[in-house]
């Protein structure tokens, strides 16, 4: 399909600008300009959705969208939309829109909202940049922008605990950034390029560089593994759960951990090339590490009474499914890993929205306080139930599709031990999610709620209630209608076909 | 008559991994049986719960019923598995609503059994798919014929699937003493789950005529596994005093069985000695005059019993 070159070059920039410009304007707005700020937020989110829809249509029909700026000699800043980047961008844009609505309701009447929404918009800008990066330099620039724009959101409440969490976040992610930068510089000295290309850019190097390449791989994956919360670099994520619920949603589902996992996919496929990485012998250790993280996160989640903390450890476990899918070096496992990028986002954002609703409406923060809460907040807990069952892998919810492809991928490459990891993870997920559902639905409330607020029209504010109901419905639809054209599953298959099997 | 029932096929290409539903004679029969059992379960639920939870009960009953129907009609593994899990989770939730937290321990073991069975079924389907490259049951059955020979892992998983689901049902038995009365309604719900998620996978995947060694092995081992899992679950559910009582009851039953068995063997031995006499008696009993005389004697005895004292209670 042929598209006007000026148009195809403008679209990636427009996509970045659709959140950058509203964000910059919002910084300058007075605190009282609630309507204008909300309008700008929603306008940016809606225009981004529209642009993404255009790009989806174009990329599906094999159109190219690329913008280049000469940043340094031989090192351009490249923004490119391909099937893989659009998988991530579509998720981010959709969830961004819903998170914006949620955040407007969540922060109603609280201070520093212009600052919050300004950084919020910068975050999505950085995420889109990470997704569309056409080379490692562009990727690192936006990756660091994401770190810096997320920090003010983590410490938004300004409490001592929030500041400590922010410091931990910054320490981990800046260290990760340093590792990433070191790896990138070393790679550039060896290859003279940082471009992302199907089948990678290092396969032609002489065999005497293989040790260097292994170290570079470790540096890059180590740098990205911080945000992807790979063991033992995950420590910041459970600490950062003190942030407001929309920020938790941002960290766990939309932007930060996903940027790390997405980066791992890019490095493996477009820097090293999946087959060459397997030849180097680095993929199986990555699979072991991801498996260890999956089990470790689930076991730690089991012993948390704080709801958000349990969800945070669940993220540590679930995000590693993506790394595992890549590390198994097979098309089916790749489909499983890539589709989980979307599915985990839908399910986890639902859980964090619901946790936020419980905290905002009833003052519930601990699982032990949740007895009978479904009678008071049935819609919130229905959404929570759908997402929890999806996390366990119960069909027809989205998580089932991810686990199906990952299991098939493991069998395809003869790594049968992964089936045990996945079965163990599912069993552990059941052990830490089902007791929550039991408490909420089947036990009698213990008495008054810790801090109850009443809303006239529904169980909570509609701005807080509608987003989790929509995301839970999307999680259900992504599983039930997985074979509809352009569903996450079908798009992931397209990515694997175009990028890895038939580049 | 059953064979003349119409067969329908509904392609559901957009659903899950590309699904389909088929209704043939077997499915109609199964649906009929499930509908009756599910209706009994529903009526029992409506009687046993408080009105405050009626909405939840009706919703769960509908969802689990939909799962049963999907599992019964599914012509592919993904839709079948979805139906099985919906029915399983829905039914256990319904039992929890009906019984309240007092039965939490039993319910917890039932949930564990259900998760165990579902995980085993998932592994079976993944394993067969990797051989067949299809989710259709026809292809999966062919794959099972190859992979499920003898003491294979996949046969063992099938046994765990069936065993755990049947054990969920049997788990109601040790709990009956704690309930006001034996509740066939609760059993009918779990029987539906055991049928579609424990027995139906065997029907779909295993040779229907049980002509192969693997098929026979699977069936026998399932029964053994069900008993084992049930005993194991009972250990988890029962308290010490109840466990003692249960053990006493089981040992009394066992003693009785042994005693009966010994007597039976003795009688068999005597009978063999008296074979010519019994053969002659048998021939006499088959003769018309003897049969008429015996019937008349029985009728007279009945009349006398009713007239002079009534039948024993």
Short mmCIF file of N, CA and C in Angstrom, two decimals, chain B residues 43 49 123 154 204 213 251 253 292 303:
data_model
loop_
_atom_site.label_atom_id
_atom_site.label_comp_id
_atom_site.label_asym_id
_atom_site.label_seq_id
_atom_site.Cartn_x
_atom_site.Cartn_y
_atom_site.Cartn_z
N UNK B 43 -33.30 -25.71 41.72
CA UNK B 43 -34.44 -25.70 42.66
C UNK B 43 -33.93 -25.82 44.10
N UNK B 49 -30.99 -20.92 49.95
CA UNK B 49 -30.26 -19.69 50.22
C UNK B 49 -31.17 -18.58 50.74
N UNK B 123 -2.84 -29.33 30.57
CA UNK B 123 -1.59 -29.95 30.09
C UNK B 123 -1.89 -31.04 29.06
N UNK B 154 0.47 -38.68 29.81
CA UNK B 154 -0.81 -38.10 29.42
C UNK B 154 -1.99 -38.92 29.97
N UNK B 204 -14.39 -37.94 24.87
CA UNK B 204 -13.91 -37.21 23.69
C UNK B 204 -12.55 -37.69 23.21
N UNK B 213 -5.62 -50.91 25.10
CA UNK B 213 -5.10 -51.08 26.46
C UNK B 213 -5.11 -49.75 27.19
N UNK B 251 -14.03 -49.05 58.95
CA UNK B 251 -13.54 -50.36 59.38
C UNK B 251 -14.69 -51.30 59.69
N UNK B 253 -17.52 -51.23 58.16
CA UNK B 253 -17.99 -51.64 56.84
C UNK B 253 -17.07 -52.71 56.26
N UNK B 292 -46.35 -71.64 40.19
CA UNK B 292 -47.70 -71.25 40.60
C UNK B 292 -47.88 -71.50 42.09
N UNK B 303 -51.39 -61.86 52.44
CA UNK B 303 -52.76 -61.59 52.90
C UNK B 303 -52.86 -61.80 54.41
#
